[in-house]
XYZ file of C-alpha atoms in Angstrom:
422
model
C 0.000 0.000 0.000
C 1.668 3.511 -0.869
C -0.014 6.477 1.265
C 1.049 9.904 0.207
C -1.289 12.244 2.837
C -4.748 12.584 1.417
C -3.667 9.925 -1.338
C -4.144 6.292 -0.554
C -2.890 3.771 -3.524
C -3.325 0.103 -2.818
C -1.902 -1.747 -6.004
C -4.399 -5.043 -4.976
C -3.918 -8.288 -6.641
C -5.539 -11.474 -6.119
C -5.880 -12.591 -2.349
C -4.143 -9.078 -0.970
C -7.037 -7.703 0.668
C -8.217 -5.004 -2.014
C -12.262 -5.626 -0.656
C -10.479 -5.344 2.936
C -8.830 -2.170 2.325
C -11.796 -0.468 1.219
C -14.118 -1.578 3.594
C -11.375 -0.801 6.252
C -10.032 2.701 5.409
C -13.924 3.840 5.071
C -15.377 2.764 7.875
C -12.573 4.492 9.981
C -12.759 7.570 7.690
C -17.015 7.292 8.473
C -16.205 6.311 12.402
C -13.938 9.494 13.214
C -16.649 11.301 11.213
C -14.604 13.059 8.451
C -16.257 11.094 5.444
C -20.220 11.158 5.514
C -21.396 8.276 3.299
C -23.690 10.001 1.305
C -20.581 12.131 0.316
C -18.482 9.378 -1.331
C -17.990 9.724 -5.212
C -16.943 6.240 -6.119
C -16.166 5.105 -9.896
C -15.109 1.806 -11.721
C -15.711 0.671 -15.279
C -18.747 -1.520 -15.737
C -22.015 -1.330 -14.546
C -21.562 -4.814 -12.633
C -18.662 -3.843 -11.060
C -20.247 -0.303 -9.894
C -22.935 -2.622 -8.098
C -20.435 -4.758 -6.630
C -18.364 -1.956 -5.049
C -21.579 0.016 -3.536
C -21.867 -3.418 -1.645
C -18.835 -3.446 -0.874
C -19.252 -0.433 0.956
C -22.591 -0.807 2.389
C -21.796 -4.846 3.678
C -17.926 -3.373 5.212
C -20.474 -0.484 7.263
C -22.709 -3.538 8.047
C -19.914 -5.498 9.823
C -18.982 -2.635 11.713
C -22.121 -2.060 13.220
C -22.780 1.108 11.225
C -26.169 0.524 10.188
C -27.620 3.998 9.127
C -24.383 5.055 7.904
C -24.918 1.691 5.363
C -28.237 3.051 4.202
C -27.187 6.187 3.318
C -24.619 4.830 0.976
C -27.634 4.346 -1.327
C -27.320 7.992 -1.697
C -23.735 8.064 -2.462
C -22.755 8.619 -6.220
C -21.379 5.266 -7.106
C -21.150 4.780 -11.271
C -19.202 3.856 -14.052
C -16.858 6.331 -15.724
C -18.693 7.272 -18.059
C -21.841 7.433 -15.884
C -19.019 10.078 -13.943
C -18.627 12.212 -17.116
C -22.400 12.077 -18.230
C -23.260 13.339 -15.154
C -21.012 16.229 -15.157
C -21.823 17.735 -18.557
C -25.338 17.323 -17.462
C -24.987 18.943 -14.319
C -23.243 21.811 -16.082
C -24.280 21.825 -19.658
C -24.093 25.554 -19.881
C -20.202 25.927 -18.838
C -19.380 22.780 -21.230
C -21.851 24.392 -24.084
C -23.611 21.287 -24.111
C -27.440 19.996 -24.525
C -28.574 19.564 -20.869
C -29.923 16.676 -22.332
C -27.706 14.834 -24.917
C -29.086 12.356 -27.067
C -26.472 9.272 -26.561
C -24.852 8.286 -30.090
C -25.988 4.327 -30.921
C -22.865 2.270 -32.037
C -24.842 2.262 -35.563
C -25.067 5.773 -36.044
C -21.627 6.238 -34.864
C -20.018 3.676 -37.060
C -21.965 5.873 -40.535
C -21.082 9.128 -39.138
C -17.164 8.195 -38.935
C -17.942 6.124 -42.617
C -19.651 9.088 -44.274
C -16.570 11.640 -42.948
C -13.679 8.626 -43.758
C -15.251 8.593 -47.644
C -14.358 12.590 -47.906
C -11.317 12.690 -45.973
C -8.068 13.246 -48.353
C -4.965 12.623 -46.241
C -5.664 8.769 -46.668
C -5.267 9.357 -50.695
C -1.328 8.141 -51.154
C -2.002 5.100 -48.940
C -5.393 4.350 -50.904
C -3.413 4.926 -54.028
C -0.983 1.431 -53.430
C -2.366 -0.067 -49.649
C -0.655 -3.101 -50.746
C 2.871 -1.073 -50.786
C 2.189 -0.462 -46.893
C 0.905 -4.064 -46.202
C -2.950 -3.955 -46.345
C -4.007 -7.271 -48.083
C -7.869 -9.245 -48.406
C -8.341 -11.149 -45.732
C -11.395 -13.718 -47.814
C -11.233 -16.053 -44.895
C -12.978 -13.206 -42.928
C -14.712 -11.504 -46.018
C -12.636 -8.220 -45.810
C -11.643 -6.082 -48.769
C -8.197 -4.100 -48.777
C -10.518 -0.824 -48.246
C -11.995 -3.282 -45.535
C -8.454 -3.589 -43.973
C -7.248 -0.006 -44.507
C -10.907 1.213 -42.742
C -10.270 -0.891 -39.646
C -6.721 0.632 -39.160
C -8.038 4.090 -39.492
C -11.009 3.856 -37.158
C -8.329 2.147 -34.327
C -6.500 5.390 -35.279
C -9.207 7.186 -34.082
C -10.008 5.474 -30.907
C -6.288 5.483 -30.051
C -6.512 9.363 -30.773
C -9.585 10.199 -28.990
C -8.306 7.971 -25.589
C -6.002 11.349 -25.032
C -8.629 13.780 -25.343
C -7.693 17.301 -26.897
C -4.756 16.436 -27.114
C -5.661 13.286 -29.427
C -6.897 16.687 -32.111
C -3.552 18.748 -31.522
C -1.690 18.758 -35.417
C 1.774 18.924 -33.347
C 1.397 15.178 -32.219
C 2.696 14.238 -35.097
C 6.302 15.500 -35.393
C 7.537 13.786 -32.081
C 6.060 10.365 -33.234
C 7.974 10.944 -36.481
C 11.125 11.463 -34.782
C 10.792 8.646 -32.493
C 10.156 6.558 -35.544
C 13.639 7.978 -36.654
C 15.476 7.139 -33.628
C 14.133 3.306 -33.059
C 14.980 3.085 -36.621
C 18.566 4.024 -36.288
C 21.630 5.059 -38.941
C 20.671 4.215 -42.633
C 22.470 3.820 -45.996
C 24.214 7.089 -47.249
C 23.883 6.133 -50.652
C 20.156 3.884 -51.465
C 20.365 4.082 -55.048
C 23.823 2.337 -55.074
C 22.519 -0.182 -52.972
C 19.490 -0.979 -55.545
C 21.543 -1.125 -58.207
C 23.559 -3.596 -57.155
C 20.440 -5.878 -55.651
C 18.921 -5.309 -59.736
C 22.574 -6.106 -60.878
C 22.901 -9.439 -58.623
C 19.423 -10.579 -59.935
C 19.681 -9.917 -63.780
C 23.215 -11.687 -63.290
C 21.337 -14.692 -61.849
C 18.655 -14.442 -64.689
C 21.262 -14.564 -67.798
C 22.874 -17.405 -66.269
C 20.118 -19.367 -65.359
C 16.684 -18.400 -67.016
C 15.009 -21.376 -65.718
C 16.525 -21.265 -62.108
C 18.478 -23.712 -60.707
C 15.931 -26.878 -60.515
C 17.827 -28.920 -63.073
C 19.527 -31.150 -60.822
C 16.756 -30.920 -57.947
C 14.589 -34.063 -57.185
C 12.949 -33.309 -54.098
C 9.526 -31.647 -54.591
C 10.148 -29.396 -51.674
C 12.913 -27.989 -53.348
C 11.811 -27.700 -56.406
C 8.851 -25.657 -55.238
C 11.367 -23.061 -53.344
C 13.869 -22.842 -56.363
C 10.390 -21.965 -58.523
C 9.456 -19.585 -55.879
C 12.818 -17.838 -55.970
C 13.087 -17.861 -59.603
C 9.412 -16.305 -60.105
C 11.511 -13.114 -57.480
C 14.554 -13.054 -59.908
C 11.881 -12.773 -62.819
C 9.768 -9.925 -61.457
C 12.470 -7.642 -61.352
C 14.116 -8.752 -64.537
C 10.506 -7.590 -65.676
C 10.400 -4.519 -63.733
C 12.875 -2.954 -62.328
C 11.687 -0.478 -60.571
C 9.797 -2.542 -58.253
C 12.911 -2.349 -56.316
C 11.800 1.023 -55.612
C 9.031 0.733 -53.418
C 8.626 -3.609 -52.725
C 9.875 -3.777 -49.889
C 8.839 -7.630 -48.730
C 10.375 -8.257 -52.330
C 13.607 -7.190 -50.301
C 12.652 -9.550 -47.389
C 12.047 -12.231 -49.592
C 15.375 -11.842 -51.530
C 17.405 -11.954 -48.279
C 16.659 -15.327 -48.099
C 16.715 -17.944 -51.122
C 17.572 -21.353 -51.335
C 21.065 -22.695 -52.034
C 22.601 -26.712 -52.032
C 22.462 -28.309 -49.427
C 23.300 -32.078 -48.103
C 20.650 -33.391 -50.045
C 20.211 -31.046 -53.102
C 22.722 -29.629 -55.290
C 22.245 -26.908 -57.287
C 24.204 -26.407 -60.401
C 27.435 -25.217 -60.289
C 27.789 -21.316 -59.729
C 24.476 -21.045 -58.218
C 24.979 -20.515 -54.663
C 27.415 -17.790 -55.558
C 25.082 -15.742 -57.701
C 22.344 -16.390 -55.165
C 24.800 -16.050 -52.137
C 25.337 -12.496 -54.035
C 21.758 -11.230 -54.355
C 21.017 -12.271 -50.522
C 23.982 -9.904 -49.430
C 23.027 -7.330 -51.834
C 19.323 -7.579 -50.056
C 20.517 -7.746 -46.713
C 21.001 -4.002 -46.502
C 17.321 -3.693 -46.116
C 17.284 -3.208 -42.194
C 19.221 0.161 -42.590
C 17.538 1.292 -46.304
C 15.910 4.422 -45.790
C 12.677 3.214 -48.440
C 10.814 1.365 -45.525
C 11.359 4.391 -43.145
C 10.518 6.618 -45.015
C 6.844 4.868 -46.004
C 6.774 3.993 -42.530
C 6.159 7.702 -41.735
C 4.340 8.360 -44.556
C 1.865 5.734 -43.635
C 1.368 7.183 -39.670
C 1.700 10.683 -40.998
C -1.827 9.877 -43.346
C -3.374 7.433 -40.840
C -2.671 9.916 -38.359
C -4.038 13.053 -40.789
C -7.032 10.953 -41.475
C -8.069 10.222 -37.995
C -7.824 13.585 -37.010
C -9.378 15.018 -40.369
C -12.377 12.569 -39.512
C -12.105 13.409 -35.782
C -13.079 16.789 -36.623
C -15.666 16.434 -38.989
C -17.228 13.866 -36.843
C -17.004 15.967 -33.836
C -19.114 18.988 -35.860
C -21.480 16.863 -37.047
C -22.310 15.466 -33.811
C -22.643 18.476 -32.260
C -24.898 20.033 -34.797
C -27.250 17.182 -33.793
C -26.908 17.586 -30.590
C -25.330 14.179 -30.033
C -22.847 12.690 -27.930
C -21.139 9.158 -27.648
C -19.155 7.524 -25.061
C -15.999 9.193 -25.728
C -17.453 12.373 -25.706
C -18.719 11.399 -22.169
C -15.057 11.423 -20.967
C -12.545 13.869 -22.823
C -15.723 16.251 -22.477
C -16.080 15.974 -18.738
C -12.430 16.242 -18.746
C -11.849 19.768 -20.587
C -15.156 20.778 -18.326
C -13.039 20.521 -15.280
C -9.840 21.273 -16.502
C -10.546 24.440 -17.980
C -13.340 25.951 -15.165
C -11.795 25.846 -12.015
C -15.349 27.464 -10.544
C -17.164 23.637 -11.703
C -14.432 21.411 -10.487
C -14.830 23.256 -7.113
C -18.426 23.036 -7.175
C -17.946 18.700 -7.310
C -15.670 18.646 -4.747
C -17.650 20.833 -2.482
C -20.319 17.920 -2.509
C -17.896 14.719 -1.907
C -16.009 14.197 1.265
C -13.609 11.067 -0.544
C -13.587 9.702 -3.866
C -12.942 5.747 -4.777
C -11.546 4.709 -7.990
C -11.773 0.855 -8.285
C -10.040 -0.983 -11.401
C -7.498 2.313 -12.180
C -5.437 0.175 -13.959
C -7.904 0.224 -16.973
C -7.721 3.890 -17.061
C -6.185 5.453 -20.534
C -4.895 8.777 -20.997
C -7.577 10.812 -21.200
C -9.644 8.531 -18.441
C -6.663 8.962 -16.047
C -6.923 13.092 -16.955
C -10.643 12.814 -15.584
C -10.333 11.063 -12.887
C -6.736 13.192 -11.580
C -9.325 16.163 -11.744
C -11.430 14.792 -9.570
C -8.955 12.816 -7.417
C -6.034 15.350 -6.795
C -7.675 18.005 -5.561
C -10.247 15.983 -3.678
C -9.631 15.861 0.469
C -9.370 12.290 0.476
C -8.887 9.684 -2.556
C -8.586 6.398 -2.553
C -6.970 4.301 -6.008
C -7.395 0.401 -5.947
C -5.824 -1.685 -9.308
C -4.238 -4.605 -9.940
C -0.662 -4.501 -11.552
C -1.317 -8.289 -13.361
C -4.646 -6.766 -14.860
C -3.381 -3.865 -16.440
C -3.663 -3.278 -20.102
C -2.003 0.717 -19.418
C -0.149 -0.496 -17.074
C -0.832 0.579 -13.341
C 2.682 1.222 -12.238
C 3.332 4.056 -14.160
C -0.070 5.909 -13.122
C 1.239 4.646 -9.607
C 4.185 6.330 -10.026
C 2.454 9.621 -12.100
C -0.517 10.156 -9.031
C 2.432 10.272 -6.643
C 4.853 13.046 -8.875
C 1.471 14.849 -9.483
C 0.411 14.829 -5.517
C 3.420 16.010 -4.745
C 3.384 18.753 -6.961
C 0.342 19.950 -5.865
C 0.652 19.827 -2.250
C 3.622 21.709 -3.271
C 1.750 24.824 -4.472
C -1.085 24.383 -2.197
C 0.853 23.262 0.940
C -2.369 24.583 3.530
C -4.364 21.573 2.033
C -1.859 18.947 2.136
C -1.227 19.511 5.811
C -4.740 20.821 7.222
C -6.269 18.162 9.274
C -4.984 15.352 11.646
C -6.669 13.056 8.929
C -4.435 13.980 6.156
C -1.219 13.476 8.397
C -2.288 10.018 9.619
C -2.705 9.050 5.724
């Protein structure tokens, strides 16, 4: 358990006593009277396990003797997340310039509205003009098209996006994902085009000298069928050339080709015209082709979702719709940007429970912290095993950001005998 004064963090796995520690820490909170029960904001992430935590509650009162106290948890605000942020733009609709009554977005309608703005959007046009170039292929199995394929990756684009709020719609994201994508990729070639010309060189070598591979001698089928494979490679560049230009599986696909071994022989001077192309391919890692379609690719997908993203977001609103992300990054910006409505919540909690944190994302953390930092009293229960995010990390981010603030506001950090025990 980390305590950090009106911060309580109890990283709870299986068997350590996460049900325990709630029911503990509240009923002493409720016993020295400095939590009222029908002040407790408490939040998880499905509507089950919102039920199972207000019993939680009320059953840990129960076994303390603290009967009243246990029926006025009924009045406590205990809901999912996204109950959390529909409730707040609600509450204050006019400082969010929202409908005080939002109708909520169906998955249907949402799926057409992000179709209808995906079939306009332009930044996906170079990807859309060769998807197979940056690996989007029919799946038939499944009964998706390339556009199918391409689609999918874009709409993940935009749920990744939208999971950090505003900041998922801000055009400088880009550049620092760019350069990160320059720095995992490391030093490349200085000179590309000699490179290719000596992979085209190797291969129209190999071609002249053997135009119908090098399956003569070969009797196993096995072999056969790689030689043909490799010799249908050598004969799509002898073709086209430039295809060494873009293909950039053709480069895989020449790093590795079949030569003799114990139990097939190739003719002679095989090996060393395929040994040649393979070395001549195996500069691929550190060609500067793939990286630079690499960022091409994220810099459209990312384009696109955010070109979507924004005509999405204004055709929702002039319908006076909302959807579940909206529910969150909205709530967020509400109390990140008016100080007067964040106040106004915390003025009618006495502690706040987060159950589950380790399913928070970005902008989910962002609405919670809100609530949570400033709040007299918070409480944050995950499991490090469960974690998709990862929980340590928020662990570690709750504590840096407590700090901080207890730094500027040190009067709140240090104000009652209940914050020093914690």
């Amino acid at each position: 358990m980390i305590m950090d004064h009106g911060l309580v963090i109890v990283p709870a796995g299986a068997g350590a006593g996460k049900t325990h520690r709630i029911k503990t820490q509240l009923s002493d909170w409720i016993k020295r009277g400095v939590v009222r029960p029908e002040r407790i904001l408490a939040v998880t992430f499905t509507e089950a396990a919102a039920g199972e935590l207000r019993e939680r509650i009320r059953s840990g009162l129960l076994a303390d003797g603290l009967v009243s106290e246990a029926m006025a948890v009924e009045r406590a605000y205990v809901s999912t997340i996204h109950g959390l942020g529909l409730r707040l733009l609600t509450e204050h609709a006019l400082a969010a310039g929202a409908s005080p009554q939002p109708r909520h977005l169906g998955d249907a309608e949402r799926d057409l509205l992000v179709r209808q703005a995906l079939a306009h959007a332009k930044s996906l046009d170079p990807i859309k003009a060769e998807p197979e170039r940056f690996g989007y292929e029919a799946n038939w199995q499944k009964g998706e098209t390339v556009e199918d394929s391409l689609r999918s990756r874009v709409l993940s684009m935009i749920d990744l996006l939208r999971g950090l709020g505003d900041k998922g719609r801000d055009r400088g994201l880009l550049a620092p994902a760019l350069s990160r994508l320059d720095t995992i990729y490391g030093t490349v070639l200085s000179d590309p085009t000699a490179a290719r010309n000596a992979l085209e060189a190797a291969i129209q070598t190999m071609v002249a000298t053997f135009p119908a591979g090098g399956m003569a001698q070969i009797t196993a089928k096995t072999n056969v069928e790689k030689l043909e494979k490799d010799l249908a490679l050598f004969k799509r560049v002898h073709r086209a050339p430039d295809v060494l230009n873009r293909d950039w599986k053709l480069w895989n696909d020449l790093r590795s080709l079949f030569v003799s071994n114990r139990s097939s022989k190739t003719p002679e001077g095989y090996d060393d015209l395929a040994t040649a192309i393979m070395a001549a391919a195996d500069v691929l890692p550190v060609h500067p082709g793939p990286l630079a379609d690499a960022k091409l690719h994220l810099s459209c997908l990312v384009s696109c979702a955010q070109e979507v993203m924004e005509a999405y977001e204004s055709r929702k609103k002039a319908l006076g719709l909302i959807d579940f992300a909206d529910m969150i990054t909205g709530a967020e910006r509400l109390l990140r940007t008016d100080p007067a409505v964040r106040q106004a919540v915390l003025d009618e909690i006495d502690c706040v429970i987060i159950d589950e944190f380790q399913d928070t994302n970005p902008v989910q953390f962002a609405l919670l912290w809100q609530i949570g930092a400033y709040a007299t009293r918070t409480l944050l229960v995950g499991d490090v095993k469960q974690s998709i995010m990862g929980f340590r990390a928020p662990t570690r981010a709750c504590r840096r950001l407590w700090r901080r603030r207890t730094q500027i506001q040190p009067s709140r950090s240090i104000a009652t005998g209940d914050r020093r025990r914690l």
